[in-house]
Short mmCIF file of C-alpha atoms in Angstrom, two decimals:
data_model
loop_
_atom_site.label_atom_id
_atom_site.label_comp_id
_atom_site.label_asym_id
_atom_site.label_seq_id
_atom_site.Cartn_x
_atom_site.Cartn_y
_atom_site.Cartn_z
CA UNK A 497 -82.27 13.74 2.42
CA UNK A 498 -85.57 15.52 3.26
CA UNK A 499 -86.67 15.51 6.86
CA UNK A 500 -88.27 12.31 8.14
CA UNK A 501 -87.92 10.37 4.88
CA UNK A 502 -85.45 7.61 5.82
CA UNK A 503 -86.45 4.66 3.58
CA UNK A 504 -85.30 2.26 6.28
CA UNK A 505 -85.63 3.85 9.75
CA UNK A 506 -83.08 2.65 12.25
CA UNK A 507 -82.58 2.83 16.01
CA UNK A 508 -79.36 4.41 17.32
CA UNK A 509 -78.36 4.16 20.99
CA UNK A 510 -75.75 6.24 22.82
CA UNK A 511 -73.99 4.99 25.98
CA UNK A 512 -71.72 7.84 27.05
CA UNK A 513 -69.68 9.00 30.01
CA UNK A 514 -71.61 11.22 32.42
CA UNK A 515 -69.98 14.49 31.36
CA UNK A 516 -71.39 17.30 29.24
CA UNK A 517 -68.20 17.40 27.17
CA UNK A 518 -68.81 13.80 26.09
CA UNK A 519 -72.53 14.17 25.42
CA UNK A 520 -72.64 17.58 23.71
CA UNK A 521 -70.62 16.61 20.57
CA UNK A 522 -73.12 13.81 19.83
CA UNK A 523 -76.25 15.97 19.98
CA UNK A 524 -75.74 17.42 16.50
CA UNK A 525 -75.51 13.99 14.82
CA UNK A 526 -78.46 12.83 16.95
CA UNK A 527 -80.59 15.74 15.73
CA UNK A 528 -79.60 14.98 12.14
CA UNK A 529 -80.55 11.31 12.52
CA UNK A 530 -83.88 12.26 14.04
CA UNK A 531 -84.55 14.71 11.22
CA UNK A 532 -84.02 11.87 8.77
CA UNK A 533 -86.69 9.76 10.46
CA UNK A 534 -84.54 7.52 12.65
CA UNK A 535 -84.94 6.91 16.38
CA UNK A 536 -82.27 7.88 18.93
CA UNK A 537 -81.99 6.74 22.54
CA UNK A 538 -79.46 7.83 25.16
CA UNK A 539 -78.62 5.82 28.26
CA UNK A 540 -77.48 8.78 30.30
CA UNK A 541 -77.09 10.22 33.77
CA UNK A 542 -80.30 11.90 34.95
CA UNK A 543 -78.55 15.31 34.94
CA UNK A 544 -78.38 15.24 31.16
CA UNK A 545 -81.99 14.28 30.49
CA UNK A 546 -82.93 17.89 29.57
CA UNK A 547 -80.16 18.19 26.96
CA UNK A 548 -81.05 14.84 25.40
CA UNK A 549 -84.79 15.48 25.32
CA UNK A 550 -84.30 19.01 24.00
CA UNK A 551 -82.50 17.42 21.03
CA UNK A 552 -85.56 15.23 20.46
CA UNK A 553 -84.04 11.93 21.60
CA UNK A 554 -85.30 9.50 24.23
CA UNK A 555 -83.47 9.53 27.58
CA UNK A 556 -83.12 6.31 29.58
CA UNK A 557 -81.60 7.57 32.80
CA UNK A 558 -79.67 6.39 35.83
CA UNK A 559 -77.77 8.12 38.63
CA UNK A 560 -74.03 8.14 38.01
CA UNK A 561 -71.49 7.45 40.74
CA UNK A 562 -69.22 10.05 39.16
CA UNK A 563 -67.47 12.23 41.71
CA UNK A 564 -66.07 15.72 41.28
CA UNK A 565 -62.66 14.90 39.78
CA UNK A 566 -63.15 17.10 36.74
CA UNK A 567 -64.12 19.98 39.00
CA UNK A 568 -61.25 19.49 41.44
CA UNK A 569 -58.76 22.36 41.45
CA UNK A 570 -55.67 20.13 41.47
CA UNK A 571 -56.50 16.53 40.52
CA UNK A 572 -53.78 14.00 41.29
CA UNK A 573 -52.88 10.71 39.55
CA UNK A 574 -54.17 8.81 42.58
CA UNK A 575 -57.47 10.64 42.44
CA UNK A 576 -57.76 10.00 38.72
CA UNK A 577 -57.09 6.29 39.27
CA UNK A 578 -59.61 6.06 42.11
CA UNK A 579 -62.37 7.81 40.24
CA UNK A 580 -61.59 5.89 37.06
CA UNK A 581 -61.96 2.63 38.94
CA UNK A 582 -65.23 3.71 40.55
CA UNK A 583 -66.60 4.80 37.19
CA UNK A 584 -65.62 1.47 35.67
CA UNK A 585 -67.60 -0.32 38.37
CA UNK A 586 -70.49 2.03 37.71
CA UNK A 587 -70.54 1.22 34.00
CA UNK A 588 -70.74 -2.54 34.50
CA UNK A 589 -72.96 -2.56 37.61
CA UNK A 590 -75.38 0.27 36.76
CA UNK A 591 -75.14 1.42 33.13
CA UNK A 592 -75.00 -2.04 31.55
CA UNK A 593 -78.02 -3.52 33.40
CA UNK A 594 -80.03 -0.34 32.77
CA UNK A 595 -79.25 -0.49 29.06
CA UNK A 596 -79.99 -4.20 28.73
CA UNK A 597 -83.29 -3.89 30.59
CA UNK A 598 -84.44 -1.13 28.28
CA UNK A 599 -83.20 -2.62 25.01
CA UNK A 600 -84.41 -6.19 25.68
CA UNK A 601 -87.65 -5.46 23.82
CA UNK A 602 -86.31 -2.75 21.50
CA UNK A 603 -82.77 -3.54 20.39
CA UNK A 604 -80.84 -0.76 18.65
CA UNK A 605 -79.22 -1.23 15.27
CA UNK A 606 -76.15 0.78 16.32
CA UNK A 607 -74.62 1.39 19.75
CA UNK A 608 -72.35 4.42 20.05
CA UNK A 609 -70.03 4.75 23.03
CA UNK A 610 -66.85 6.51 24.14
CA UNK A 611 -63.63 5.36 25.77
CA UNK A 612 -65.16 5.55 29.24
CA UNK A 613 -68.03 3.17 28.37
CA UNK A 614 -66.15 0.58 26.32
CA UNK A 615 -67.05 -2.41 28.51
CA UNK A 616 -70.86 -2.10 28.76
CA UNK A 617 -71.32 -0.87 25.19
CA UNK A 618 -69.23 -3.51 23.44
CA UNK A 619 -70.76 -6.34 25.44
CA UNK A 620 -74.27 -4.93 24.88
CA UNK A 621 -73.62 -4.64 21.14
CA UNK A 622 -72.52 -8.27 21.05
CA UNK A 623 -75.51 -9.53 23.00
CA UNK A 624 -78.01 -7.39 21.06
CA UNK A 625 -76.40 -8.00 17.67
CA UNK A 626 -75.94 -4.26 17.18
CA UNK A 627 -73.19 -2.49 15.24
CA UNK A 628 -70.68 -0.92 17.70
CA UNK A 629 -69.31 2.55 16.90
CA UNK A 630 -66.79 4.31 19.11
CA UNK A 631 -67.00 8.09 19.35
CA UNK A 632 -64.15 10.33 20.44
CA UNK A 633 -64.99 13.73 21.95
CA UNK A 634 -61.24 14.27 22.31
CA UNK A 635 -58.18 12.73 20.64
CA UNK A 636 -58.69 9.26 19.22
CA UNK A 637 -56.28 6.38 19.82
CA UNK A 638 -54.78 3.82 17.46
CA UNK A 639 -51.77 1.54 17.22
CA UNK A 640 -49.50 4.60 17.09
CA UNK A 641 -51.01 6.89 19.71
CA UNK A 642 -52.50 5.75 23.03
CA UNK A 643 -54.62 8.17 25.02
CA UNK A 644 -54.89 5.55 27.75
CA UNK A 645 -51.13 5.42 28.27
CA UNK A 646 -51.01 9.21 28.38
CA UNK A 647 -53.65 9.36 31.11
CA UNK A 648 -53.28 6.25 33.25
CA UNK A 649 -50.43 4.61 35.12
CA UNK A 650 -50.75 0.97 34.10
CA UNK A 651 -48.85 -0.13 37.23
CA UNK A 652 -51.21 1.59 39.64
CA UNK A 653 -52.90 -1.04 41.86
CA UNK A 654 -56.36 0.26 40.97
CA UNK A 655 -55.60 -0.09 37.27
CA UNK A 656 -54.75 -3.75 37.81
CA UNK A 657 -57.96 -4.20 39.78
CA UNK A 658 -59.84 -2.51 36.99
CA UNK A 659 -58.37 -4.92 34.45
CA UNK A 660 -59.60 -7.82 36.61
CA UNK A 661 -63.08 -6.30 36.72
CA UNK A 662 -63.12 -6.02 32.93
CA UNK A 663 -61.95 -9.58 32.39
CA UNK A 664 -64.52 -10.95 34.83
CA UNK A 665 -67.32 -8.88 33.28
CA UNK A 666 -66.52 -9.83 29.71
CA UNK A 667 -65.95 -13.53 30.32
CA UNK A 668 -69.19 -13.72 32.31
CA UNK A 669 -70.98 -12.64 29.13
CA UNK A 670 -69.39 -15.18 26.85
CA UNK A 671 -66.34 -13.33 25.59
CA UNK A 672 -63.50 -15.81 25.47
CA UNK A 673 -59.99 -15.15 26.66
CA UNK A 674 -58.77 -15.09 23.07
CA UNK A 675 -61.16 -12.22 22.33
CA UNK A 676 -60.30 -10.00 25.29
CA UNK A 677 -57.66 -8.03 23.40
CA UNK A 678 -60.14 -6.98 20.74
CA UNK A 679 -62.86 -6.11 23.24
CA UNK A 680 -60.45 -4.14 25.41
CA UNK A 681 -58.78 -2.15 22.62
CA UNK A 682 -58.82 1.65 22.71
CA UNK A 683 -60.53 1.87 19.32
CA UNK A 684 -63.08 -0.03 17.27
CA UNK A 685 -63.46 -0.94 13.62
CA UNK A 686 -65.75 2.08 13.19
CA UNK A 687 -64.83 5.36 14.88
CA UNK A 688 -66.32 8.85 14.77
CA UNK A 689 -63.92 11.57 15.94
CA UNK A 690 -65.39 15.00 16.71
CA UNK A 691 -62.35 17.01 15.61
CA UNK A 692 -60.62 17.47 12.26
CA UNK A 693 -57.69 15.24 11.39
CA UNK A 694 -55.50 18.38 11.37
CA UNK A 695 -55.95 18.74 15.14
CA UNK A 696 -55.65 15.04 16.01
CA UNK A 697 -52.34 14.07 17.60
CA UNK A 698 -50.42 12.05 14.96
CA UNK A 699 -53.38 12.47 12.67
CA UNK A 700 -51.61 11.08 9.60
CA UNK A 701 -51.29 7.68 11.29
CA UNK A 702 -55.07 7.08 11.38
CA UNK A 703 -56.57 4.94 8.62
CA UNK A 704 -60.04 4.49 7.12
CA UNK A 705 -61.43 3.07 10.37
CA UNK A 706 -61.47 6.64 11.72
CA UNK A 707 -63.80 9.33 10.41
CA UNK A 708 -62.73 12.80 11.57
CA UNK A 709 -66.08 14.55 11.25
CA UNK A 710 -65.26 17.55 13.42
CA UNK A 711 -67.69 19.37 15.69
CA UNK A 712 -71.26 20.49 15.15
CA UNK A 713 -71.39 24.17 16.07
CA UNK A 714 -74.88 25.57 16.56
CA UNK A 715 -75.27 29.28 16.08
CA UNK A 716 -77.36 30.89 18.86
CA UNK A 717 -80.33 33.14 18.12
CA UNK A 718 -79.54 36.67 17.05
CA UNK A 719 -79.30 39.05 19.97
CA UNK A 720 -78.06 36.43 22.45
CA UNK A 721 -75.07 38.67 23.13
CA UNK A 722 -74.01 42.08 21.82
CA UNK A 723 -70.35 43.17 21.54
CA UNK A 724 -69.23 46.49 23.02
CA UNK A 725 -69.80 49.46 20.73
CA UNK A 726 -66.60 51.28 21.66
CA UNK A 727 -64.26 49.20 19.52
CA UNK A 728 -62.35 47.50 22.36
CA UNK A 729 -61.22 43.93 21.74
CA UNK A 730 -63.21 41.16 23.41
CA UNK A 731 -61.72 38.33 25.46
CA UNK A 732 -63.89 35.31 26.32
CA UNK A 733 -62.93 33.45 29.52
CA UNK A 734 -64.37 30.06 30.46
CA UNK A 735 -63.52 26.89 32.34
CA UNK A 736 -66.32 24.86 30.76
CA UNK A 737 -69.83 23.90 31.79
CA UNK A 738 -68.82 22.17 35.02
CA UNK A 739 -66.11 24.46 36.25
CA UNK A 740 -67.14 24.54 39.88
CA UNK A 741 -65.52 26.97 42.32
CA UNK A 742 -62.82 28.82 40.33
CA UNK A 743 -63.46 32.36 41.48
CA UNK A 744 -59.81 33.18 42.22
CA UNK A 745 -58.89 32.20 38.65
CA UNK A 746 -61.60 34.42 37.20
CA UNK A 747 -60.43 37.36 39.29
CA UNK A 748 -56.91 36.90 37.89
CA UNK A 749 -58.39 37.00 34.40
CA UNK A 750 -60.25 40.21 35.19
CA UNK A 751 -56.94 41.81 36.16
CA UNK A 752 -55.04 40.49 33.14
CA UNK A 753 -56.84 42.57 30.52
CA UNK A 754 -56.29 46.35 30.32
CA UNK A 755 -59.71 48.04 30.59
CA UNK A 756 -58.62 50.66 28.08
CA UNK A 757 -58.15 47.99 25.40
CA UNK A 758 -60.30 45.02 26.36
CA UNK A 759 -63.85 44.00 27.18
CA UNK A 760 -63.93 40.67 29.07
CA UNK A 761 -66.80 38.19 28.96
CA UNK A 762 -66.69 35.41 31.59
CA UNK A 763 -68.77 32.24 31.78
CA UNK A 764 -68.27 30.70 35.22
CA UNK A 765 -70.11 27.42 34.79
CA UNK A 766 -73.69 26.28 35.21
CA UNK A 767 -74.95 26.89 38.72
CA UNK A 768 -72.05 29.22 39.61
CA UNK A 769 -72.61 31.81 42.31
CA UNK A 770 -71.82 35.09 40.56
CA UNK A 771 -71.97 37.01 43.84
CA UNK A 772 -68.87 35.17 45.06
CA UNK A 773 -66.79 37.00 42.47
CA UNK A 774 -67.38 40.23 44.33
CA UNK A 775 -67.45 43.61 42.56
CA UNK A 776 -66.19 43.41 38.99
CA UNK A 777 -64.38 46.12 37.01
CA UNK A 778 -66.53 47.98 34.51
CA UNK A 779 -64.84 46.23 31.55
CA UNK A 780 -65.86 42.73 32.78
CA UNK A 781 -69.22 41.02 32.46
CA UNK A 782 -69.89 37.63 34.10
CA UNK A 783 -72.48 34.98 33.31
CA UNK A 784 -73.23 31.59 34.81
CA UNK A 785 -73.42 30.47 31.20
CA UNK A 786 -73.64 31.98 27.73
CA UNK A 787 -73.39 30.15 24.38
CA UNK A 788 -69.81 30.67 23.28
CA UNK A 789 -70.70 30.90 19.57
CA UNK A 790 -72.54 34.10 20.43
CA UNK A 791 -69.26 35.71 21.54
CA UNK A 792 -66.52 33.95 19.58
CA UNK A 793 -67.14 35.66 16.20
CA UNK A 794 -66.36 38.94 17.99
CA UNK A 795 -63.56 37.67 20.28
CA UNK A 796 -59.85 38.30 19.79
CA UNK A 797 -58.95 35.43 22.15
CA UNK A 798 -60.49 32.62 24.18
CA UNK A 799 -58.97 31.82 27.59
CA UNK A 800 -60.11 28.36 28.67
CA UNK A 801 -59.31 25.03 30.32
CA UNK A 802 -58.48 23.29 27.01
CA UNK A 803 -61.74 21.34 26.86
CA UNK A 804 -62.15 20.04 23.33
CA UNK A 805 -65.64 21.48 22.96
CA UNK A 806 -64.38 24.97 23.76
CA UNK A 807 -61.37 24.57 21.49
CA UNK A 808 -63.41 23.35 18.53
CA UNK A 809 -65.91 26.20 18.85
CA UNK A 810 -63.05 28.70 18.95
CA UNK A 811 -61.25 27.24 15.94
CA UNK A 812 -64.53 27.02 14.01
CA UNK A 813 -64.72 30.80 14.37
CA UNK A 814 -60.99 31.38 13.82
CA UNK A 815 -60.39 32.54 17.39
CA UNK A 816 -56.98 31.81 18.99
CA UNK A 817 -56.82 30.13 22.38
CA UNK A 818 -54.79 30.56 25.55
CA UNK A 819 -55.24 27.32 27.48
CA UNK A 820 -54.72 26.68 31.18
CA UNK A 821 -55.29 22.92 31.55
CA UNK A 822 -55.29 21.17 34.88
CA UNK A 823 -54.79 17.48 34.05
CA UNK A 824 -55.10 14.43 31.78
CA UNK A 825 -56.11 14.90 28.12
CA UNK A 826 -56.52 18.65 28.62
CA UNK A 827 -52.74 18.93 28.79
CA UNK A 828 -52.47 17.11 25.47
CA UNK A 829 -54.97 19.43 23.81
CA UNK A 830 -53.20 22.51 25.16
CA UNK A 831 -49.91 21.29 23.74
CA UNK A 832 -51.61 20.53 20.44
CA UNK A 833 -52.78 24.14 20.21
CA UNK A 834 -49.16 25.24 20.39
CA UNK A 835 -48.00 22.61 17.88
CA UNK A 836 -50.61 23.82 15.41
CA UNK A 837 -49.64 27.46 16.01
CA UNK A 838 -53.14 28.54 17.04
CA UNK A 839 -52.74 28.91 20.79
CA UNK A 840 -50.57 29.08 23.89
CA UNK A 841 -50.50 26.91 26.99
CA UNK A 842 -49.92 28.06 30.56
CA UNK A 843 -49.82 26.00 33.75
CA UNK A 844 -52.92 26.72 35.84
CA UNK A 845 -51.04 26.49 39.12
CA UNK A 846 -49.53 29.81 40.09
CA UNK A 847 -50.88 31.74 37.12
CA UNK A 848 -50.76 35.52 37.56
CA UNK A 849 -52.44 38.36 35.73
CA UNK A 850 -49.07 39.40 34.29
CA UNK A 851 -48.25 35.93 32.95
CA UNK A 852 -51.67 35.60 31.38
CA UNK A 853 -51.46 39.08 29.87
CA UNK A 854 -48.03 38.31 28.40
CA UNK A 855 -49.26 35.01 26.94
CA UNK A 856 -52.18 36.72 25.22
CA UNK A 857 -49.96 39.50 23.88
CA UNK A 858 -47.35 37.04 22.61
CA UNK A 859 -49.95 34.90 20.88
CA UNK A 860 -51.64 37.81 19.13
CA UNK A 861 -48.27 39.23 18.03
CA UNK A 862 -47.28 36.03 16.19
CA UNK A 863 -47.11 36.99 12.49
CA UNK A 864 -48.00 33.42 11.43
CA UNK A 865 -51.13 33.29 13.57
CA UNK A 866 -53.67 34.59 10.99
CA UNK A 867 -52.62 32.06 8.35
CA UNK A 868 -52.61 29.13 10.76
CA UNK A 869 -55.98 30.12 12.18
CA UNK A 870 -57.44 30.36 8.69
CA UNK A 871 -56.12 26.91 7.80
CA UNK A 872 -57.49 25.34 10.96
CA UNK A 873 -60.82 27.14 10.58
CA UNK A 874 -61.15 25.61 7.11
CA UNK A 875 -60.22 22.15 8.42
CA UNK A 876 -62.85 22.34 11.16
CA UNK A 877 -65.60 23.60 8.88
CA UNK A 878 -64.88 21.14 6.06
CA UNK A 879 -64.70 18.03 8.26
CA UNK A 880 -68.39 17.34 7.66
CA UNK A 881 -69.99 17.71 11.08
CA UNK A 882 -73.41 16.26 11.84
CA UNK A 883 -74.36 15.58 8.21
CA UNK A 884 -71.27 13.49 7.49
CA UNK A 885 -71.59 11.69 10.83
CA UNK A 886 -75.21 10.79 10.09
CA UNK A 887 -74.30 9.61 6.58
CA UNK A 888 -71.69 7.26 8.01
CA UNK A 889 -73.98 6.01 10.75
CA UNK A 890 -76.66 5.16 8.20
CA UNK A 891 -74.08 3.24 6.18
CA UNK A 892 -72.87 1.34 9.25
CA UNK A 893 -76.42 0.63 10.39
CA UNK A 894 -77.07 -1.00 7.02
CA UNK A 895 -74.56 -3.70 7.99
CA UNK A 896 -77.24 -5.02 10.36
CA UNK A 897 -80.34 -6.48 8.67
CA UNK A 898 -83.40 -4.31 9.25
CA UNK A 899 -86.30 -5.78 11.26
CA UNK A 900 -88.40 -5.86 8.09
CA UNK A 901 -85.71 -7.68 6.13
CA UNK A 902 -85.07 -10.08 8.97
CA UNK A 903 -88.75 -11.02 9.09
CA UNK A 904 -89.15 -11.37 5.35
#
């Protein structure tokens, strides 16, 4: 469809968890929708206004109560439960009122949300008569596989309190007791999953309600980064965009790669203090941030935290991954890399340069690795990305009568 020629322009709204890894996968589909002449609005933490507005969408902002769990060196189940409960309160007390205030005079046709914003988004969609669509930046859930059960201890006191908060919130907005199961489910009737089915845990068990559209990988401008001219292999090392203080880990990585054979590129995280790393060996370059797709086509391996965005970019370029996850769904993704034969997983705690070096060497020596990487690269690239996601969203939006049709 040519740019800006949507015969029936629609309004799409995103209510997403305040984390770059949840927002970034949606920006490609948002840009595609905008290019087709639709409108896109994000209800988003103020920190992410620049990313949203750079994509061309409207940002309706608030200040999230999110803490630093994802940046904590060793998150515990209790800490996960506490922050999860606080974020739940935040979604119903801050995000929901902010969204309803804004959309009262300009209701969206479609509301997209993730598993962290289920409560406000589903209730808002009901009240605004919008089509709800759940998006999954990581593994989706269905009747066979539950991400919630993998991450949360259902018997934790804060989880029970959270369930009470949800019930009170939903019933206060007219959702009857008999409907609570449907409104509290881990999936919806329409689901966009930003990974290929081949990487989804128990992917064959997911039916037509789930569209595995894969990632949208944007190639950076030419000259963003230049590989070494001496023929050494390149290793890319990252802990994601919000890594925080991980300088000891990065120093281990610097020691793990033989300078005679490797050139190491490190991205420490936005706002990182590069000076805290101290003097670096000549074969290591460090950046606060650098677009990974600038490096990955030249990289022999990615060492990362198992964030799905990093994994998908690597597999899009056919780059194997050594993952050092620290908690929750990152562990699942690291294990999935091994199951698919395209990566290795190491525990972050107690990692040494020798153990990391051995893991990289063992992965690259696997004779089946090239074939498995090629298969996964094809699966990622053929999933459909932003174009397929936008096609589906236009179809789902058509289930709601357009303003023009409603007034006819």
